[in-house]
PDB file of C-alpha atoms in Angstrom:
ATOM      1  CA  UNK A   1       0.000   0.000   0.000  1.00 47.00           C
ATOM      2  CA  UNK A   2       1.434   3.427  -1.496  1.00 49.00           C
ATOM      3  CA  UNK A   3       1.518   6.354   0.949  1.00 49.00           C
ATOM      4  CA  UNK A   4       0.836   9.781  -0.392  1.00 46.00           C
ATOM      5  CA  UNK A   5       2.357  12.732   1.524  1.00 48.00           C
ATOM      6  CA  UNK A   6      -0.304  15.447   1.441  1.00 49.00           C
ATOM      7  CA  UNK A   7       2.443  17.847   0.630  1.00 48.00           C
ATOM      8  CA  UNK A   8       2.937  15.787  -2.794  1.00 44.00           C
ATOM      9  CA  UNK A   9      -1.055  16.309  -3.840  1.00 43.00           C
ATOM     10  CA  UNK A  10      -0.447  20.293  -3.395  1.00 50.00           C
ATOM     11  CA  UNK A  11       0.886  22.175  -6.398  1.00 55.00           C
ATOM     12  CA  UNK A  12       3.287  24.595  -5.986  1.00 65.00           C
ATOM     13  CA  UNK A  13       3.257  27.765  -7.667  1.00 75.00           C
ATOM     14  CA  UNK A  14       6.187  29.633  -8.654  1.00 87.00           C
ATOM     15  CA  UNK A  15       5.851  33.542  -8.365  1.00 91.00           C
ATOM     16  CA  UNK A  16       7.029  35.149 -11.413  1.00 93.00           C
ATOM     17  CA  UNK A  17       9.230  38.083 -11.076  1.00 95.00           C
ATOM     18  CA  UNK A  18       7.182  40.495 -12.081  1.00 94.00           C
ATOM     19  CA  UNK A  19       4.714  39.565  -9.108  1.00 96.00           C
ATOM     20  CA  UNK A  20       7.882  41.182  -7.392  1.00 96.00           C
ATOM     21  CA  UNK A  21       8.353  43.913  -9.402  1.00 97.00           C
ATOM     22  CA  UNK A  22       4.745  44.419  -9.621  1.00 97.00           C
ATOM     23  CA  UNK A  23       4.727  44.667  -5.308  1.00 97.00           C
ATOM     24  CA  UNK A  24       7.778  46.683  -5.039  1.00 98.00           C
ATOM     25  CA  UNK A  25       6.413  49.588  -7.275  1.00 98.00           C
ATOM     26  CA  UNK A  26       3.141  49.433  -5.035  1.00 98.00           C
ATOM     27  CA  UNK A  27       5.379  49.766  -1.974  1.00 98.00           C
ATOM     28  CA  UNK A  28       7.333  52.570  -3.422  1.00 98.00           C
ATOM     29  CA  UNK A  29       4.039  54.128  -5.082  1.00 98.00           C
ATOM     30  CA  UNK A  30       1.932  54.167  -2.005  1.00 98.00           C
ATOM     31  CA  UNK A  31       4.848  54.647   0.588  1.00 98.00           C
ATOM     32  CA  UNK A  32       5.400  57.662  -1.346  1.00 97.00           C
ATOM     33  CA  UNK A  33       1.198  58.489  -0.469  1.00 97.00           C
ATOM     34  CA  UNK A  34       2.628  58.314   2.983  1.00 98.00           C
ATOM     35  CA  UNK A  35       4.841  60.734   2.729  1.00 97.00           C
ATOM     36  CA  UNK A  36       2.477  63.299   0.971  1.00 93.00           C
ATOM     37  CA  UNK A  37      -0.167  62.488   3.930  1.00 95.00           C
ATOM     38  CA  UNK A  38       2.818  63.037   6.825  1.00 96.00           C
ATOM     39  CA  UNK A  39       4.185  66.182   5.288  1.00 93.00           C
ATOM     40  CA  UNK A  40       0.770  67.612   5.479  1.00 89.00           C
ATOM     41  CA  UNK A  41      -0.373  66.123   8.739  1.00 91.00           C
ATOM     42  CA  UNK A  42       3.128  67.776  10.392  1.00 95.00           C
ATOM     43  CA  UNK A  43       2.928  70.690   8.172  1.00 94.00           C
ATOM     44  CA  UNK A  44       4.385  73.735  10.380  1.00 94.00           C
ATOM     45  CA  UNK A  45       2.733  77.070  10.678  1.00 93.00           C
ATOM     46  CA  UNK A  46       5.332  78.698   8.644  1.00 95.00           C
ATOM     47  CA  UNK A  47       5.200  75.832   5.889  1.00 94.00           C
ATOM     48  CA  UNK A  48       1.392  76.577   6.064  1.00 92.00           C
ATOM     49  CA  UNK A  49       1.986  79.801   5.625  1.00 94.00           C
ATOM     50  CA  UNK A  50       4.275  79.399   2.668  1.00 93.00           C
ATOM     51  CA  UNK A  51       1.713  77.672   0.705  1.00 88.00           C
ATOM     52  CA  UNK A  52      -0.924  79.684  -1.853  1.00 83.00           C
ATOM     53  CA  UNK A  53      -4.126  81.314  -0.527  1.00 82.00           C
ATOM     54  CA  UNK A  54      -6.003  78.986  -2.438  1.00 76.00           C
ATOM     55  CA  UNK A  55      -3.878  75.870  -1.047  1.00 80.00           C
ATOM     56  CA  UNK A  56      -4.573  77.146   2.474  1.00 85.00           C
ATOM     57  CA  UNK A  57      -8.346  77.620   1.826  1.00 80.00           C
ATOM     58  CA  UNK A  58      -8.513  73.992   0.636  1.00 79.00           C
ATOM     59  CA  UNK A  59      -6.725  72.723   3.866  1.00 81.00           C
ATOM     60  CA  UNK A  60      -8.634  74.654   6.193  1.00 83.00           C
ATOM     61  CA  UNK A  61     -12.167  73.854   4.723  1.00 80.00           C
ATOM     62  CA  UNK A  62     -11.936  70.638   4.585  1.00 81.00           C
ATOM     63  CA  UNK A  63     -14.379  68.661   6.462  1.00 82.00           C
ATOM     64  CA  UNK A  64     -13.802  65.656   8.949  1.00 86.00           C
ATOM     65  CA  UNK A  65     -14.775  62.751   6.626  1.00 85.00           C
ATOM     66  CA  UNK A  66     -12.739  64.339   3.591  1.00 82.00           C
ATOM     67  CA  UNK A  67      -9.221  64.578   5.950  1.00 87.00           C
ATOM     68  CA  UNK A  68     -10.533  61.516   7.060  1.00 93.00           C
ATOM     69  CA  UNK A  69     -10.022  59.739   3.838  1.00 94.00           C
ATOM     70  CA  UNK A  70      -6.621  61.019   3.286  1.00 94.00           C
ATOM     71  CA  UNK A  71      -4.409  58.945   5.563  1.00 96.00           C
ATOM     72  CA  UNK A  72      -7.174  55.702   5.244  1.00 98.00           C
ATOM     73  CA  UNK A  73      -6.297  55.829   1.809  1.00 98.00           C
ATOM     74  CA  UNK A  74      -2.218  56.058   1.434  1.00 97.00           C
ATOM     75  CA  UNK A  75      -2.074  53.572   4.517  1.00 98.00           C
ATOM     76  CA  UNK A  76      -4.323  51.063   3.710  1.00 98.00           C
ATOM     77  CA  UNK A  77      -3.014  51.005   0.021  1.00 98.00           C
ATOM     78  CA  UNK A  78       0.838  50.929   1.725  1.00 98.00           C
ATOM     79  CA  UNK A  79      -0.534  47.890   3.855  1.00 98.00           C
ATOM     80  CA  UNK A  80      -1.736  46.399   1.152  1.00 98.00           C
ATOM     81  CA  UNK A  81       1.435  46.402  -0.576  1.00 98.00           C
ATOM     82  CA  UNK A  82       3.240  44.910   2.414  1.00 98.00           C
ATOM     83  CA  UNK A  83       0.714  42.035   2.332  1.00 98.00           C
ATOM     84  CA  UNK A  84       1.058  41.852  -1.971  1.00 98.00           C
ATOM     85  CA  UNK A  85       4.362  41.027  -0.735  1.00 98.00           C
ATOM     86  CA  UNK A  86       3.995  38.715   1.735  1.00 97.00           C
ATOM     87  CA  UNK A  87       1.421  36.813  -0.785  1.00 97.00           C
ATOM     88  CA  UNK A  88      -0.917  37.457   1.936  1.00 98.00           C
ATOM     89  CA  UNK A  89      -4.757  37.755   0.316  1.00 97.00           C
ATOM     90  CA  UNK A  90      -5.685  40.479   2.762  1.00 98.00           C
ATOM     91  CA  UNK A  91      -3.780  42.343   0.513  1.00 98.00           C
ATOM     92  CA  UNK A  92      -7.147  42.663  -1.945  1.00 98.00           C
ATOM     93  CA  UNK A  93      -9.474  43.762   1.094  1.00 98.00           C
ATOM     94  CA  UNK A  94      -6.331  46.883   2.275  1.00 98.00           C
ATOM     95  CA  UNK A  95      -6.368  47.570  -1.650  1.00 98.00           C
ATOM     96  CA  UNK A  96     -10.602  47.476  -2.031  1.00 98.00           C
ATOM     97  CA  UNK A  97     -10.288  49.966   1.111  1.00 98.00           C
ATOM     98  CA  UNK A  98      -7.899  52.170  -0.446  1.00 98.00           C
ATOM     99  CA  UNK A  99      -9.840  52.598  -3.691  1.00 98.00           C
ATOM    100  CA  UNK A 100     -12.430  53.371  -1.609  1.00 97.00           C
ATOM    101  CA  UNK A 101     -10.645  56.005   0.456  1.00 97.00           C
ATOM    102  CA  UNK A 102      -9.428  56.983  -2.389  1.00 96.00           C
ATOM    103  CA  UNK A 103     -13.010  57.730  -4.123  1.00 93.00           C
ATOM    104  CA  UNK A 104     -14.277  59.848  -1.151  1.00 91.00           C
ATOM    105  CA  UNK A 105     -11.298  61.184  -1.191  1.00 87.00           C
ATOM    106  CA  UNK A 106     -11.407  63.033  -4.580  1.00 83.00           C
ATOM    107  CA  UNK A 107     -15.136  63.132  -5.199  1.00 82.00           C
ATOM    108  CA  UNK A 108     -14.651  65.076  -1.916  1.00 76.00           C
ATOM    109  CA  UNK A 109     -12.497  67.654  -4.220  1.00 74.00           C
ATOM    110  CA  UNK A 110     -15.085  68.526  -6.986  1.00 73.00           C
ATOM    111  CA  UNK A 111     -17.296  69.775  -3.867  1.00 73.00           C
ATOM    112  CA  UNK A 112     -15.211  71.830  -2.467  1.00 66.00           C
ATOM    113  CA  UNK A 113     -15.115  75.456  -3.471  1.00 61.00           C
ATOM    114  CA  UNK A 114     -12.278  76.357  -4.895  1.00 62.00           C
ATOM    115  CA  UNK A 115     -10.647  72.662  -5.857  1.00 70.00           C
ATOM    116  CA  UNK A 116     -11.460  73.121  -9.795  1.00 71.00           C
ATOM    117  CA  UNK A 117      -9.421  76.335 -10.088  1.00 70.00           C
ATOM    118  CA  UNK A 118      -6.730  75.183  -7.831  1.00 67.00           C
ATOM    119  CA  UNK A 119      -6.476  72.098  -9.967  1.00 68.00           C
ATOM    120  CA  UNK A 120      -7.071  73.550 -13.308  1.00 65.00           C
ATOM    121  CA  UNK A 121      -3.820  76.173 -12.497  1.00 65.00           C
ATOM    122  CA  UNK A 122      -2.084  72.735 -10.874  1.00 67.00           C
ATOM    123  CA  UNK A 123      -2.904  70.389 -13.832  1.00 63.00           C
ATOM    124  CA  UNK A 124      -4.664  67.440 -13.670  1.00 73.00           C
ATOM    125  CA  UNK A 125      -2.067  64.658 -13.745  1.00 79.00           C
ATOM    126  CA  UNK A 126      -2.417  63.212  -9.877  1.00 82.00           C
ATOM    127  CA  UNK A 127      -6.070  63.939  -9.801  1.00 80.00           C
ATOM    128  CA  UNK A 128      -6.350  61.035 -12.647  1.00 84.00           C
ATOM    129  CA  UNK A 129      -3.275  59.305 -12.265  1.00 92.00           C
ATOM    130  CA  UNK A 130      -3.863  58.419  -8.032  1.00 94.00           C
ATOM    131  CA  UNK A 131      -7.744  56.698  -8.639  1.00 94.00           C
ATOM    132  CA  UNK A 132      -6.551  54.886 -11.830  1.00 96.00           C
ATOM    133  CA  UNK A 133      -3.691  52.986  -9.876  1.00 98.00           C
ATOM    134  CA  UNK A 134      -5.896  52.178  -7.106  1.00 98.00           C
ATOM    135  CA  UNK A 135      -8.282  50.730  -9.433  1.00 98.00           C
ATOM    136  CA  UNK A 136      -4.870  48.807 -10.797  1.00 98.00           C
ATOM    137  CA  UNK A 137      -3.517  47.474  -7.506  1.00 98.00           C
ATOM    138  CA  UNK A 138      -7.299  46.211  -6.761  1.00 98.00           C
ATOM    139  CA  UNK A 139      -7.386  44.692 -10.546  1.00 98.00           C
ATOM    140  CA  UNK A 140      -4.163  43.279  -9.883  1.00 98.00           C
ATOM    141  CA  UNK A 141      -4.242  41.869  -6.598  1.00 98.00           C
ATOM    142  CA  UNK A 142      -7.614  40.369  -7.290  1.00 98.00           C
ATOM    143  CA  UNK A 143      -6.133  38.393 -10.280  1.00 96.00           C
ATOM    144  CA  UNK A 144      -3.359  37.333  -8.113  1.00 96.00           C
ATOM    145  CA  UNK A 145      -5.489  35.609  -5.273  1.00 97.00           C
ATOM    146  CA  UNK A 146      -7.922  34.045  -8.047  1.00 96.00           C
ATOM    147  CA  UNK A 147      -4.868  32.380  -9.847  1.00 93.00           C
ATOM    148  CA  UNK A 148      -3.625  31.243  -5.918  1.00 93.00           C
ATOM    149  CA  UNK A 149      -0.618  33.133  -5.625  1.00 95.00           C
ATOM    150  CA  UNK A 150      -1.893  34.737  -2.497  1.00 95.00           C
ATOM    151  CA  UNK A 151      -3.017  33.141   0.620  1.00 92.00           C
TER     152      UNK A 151
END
């Protein structure tokens, strides 16, 4: 009688590289929304003062739930690149939470006064770029679990 080692009837997957490649530029992508949130959150009075009337306006009128979203969405998006990494499927619930931070976050922006003309002097390249890799790193981790690379 043939024993079979459970460990046999399990297939192994081999990560590709650019699963790795793919997780590093989330890490360095969101760790850099980190940044932008801690710079503001620790923003000085004089750095406050440095920035444009209409920058200032922004901050200041900002209600709870829209500063809310902020740091939900750059940390939850950094965790979930830490678990992309760690082929940890929590990773696709951090990045579904980001995207929605991330949606609050800058539907927020077309309701407050003031946002369009900051942004239309500022250009529009974050304002689009920011929601379409969220929507990415949610794509991408999601096909990720479903072909079993995370766990």
């Amino acid at each position: 009688m043939a024993l079979i080692r459970e460990d046999m009837m399990t297939e192994e997957i081999k990560t590709p590289i650019w699963f790795w490649a793919a997780g590093i530029l989330a890490v360095l992508w969101n760790g850099l929304g980190v940044g932008a949130y801690i710079q503001q959150a620790l923003m000085s009075a004089e750095q406050f003062a440095a920035l444009t009337e209409i920058e200032q306006q922004l901050i200041a009128s900002q209600p709870f739930w829209h500063s809310a979203a902020f740091p939900v969405a750059v940390l939850s998006g950094f965790l979930g690149s830490i678990f992309l990494l760690l082929k940890k499927r929590l990773a696709v619930r951090m990045f579904l939470l980001s995207l929605i931070a991330v949606t609050a976050q800058f539907l927020g922006y077309f309701i407050l006064d003031g946002y369009m003309d900051y942004i239309s002097s500022q250009g529009w390249v974050m304002p689009v770029l920011i929601p379409i890799v969220a929507v990415i790193l949610l794509l991408y981790s999601s096909a990720m679990e479903r072909k079993g690379l995370l766990r």
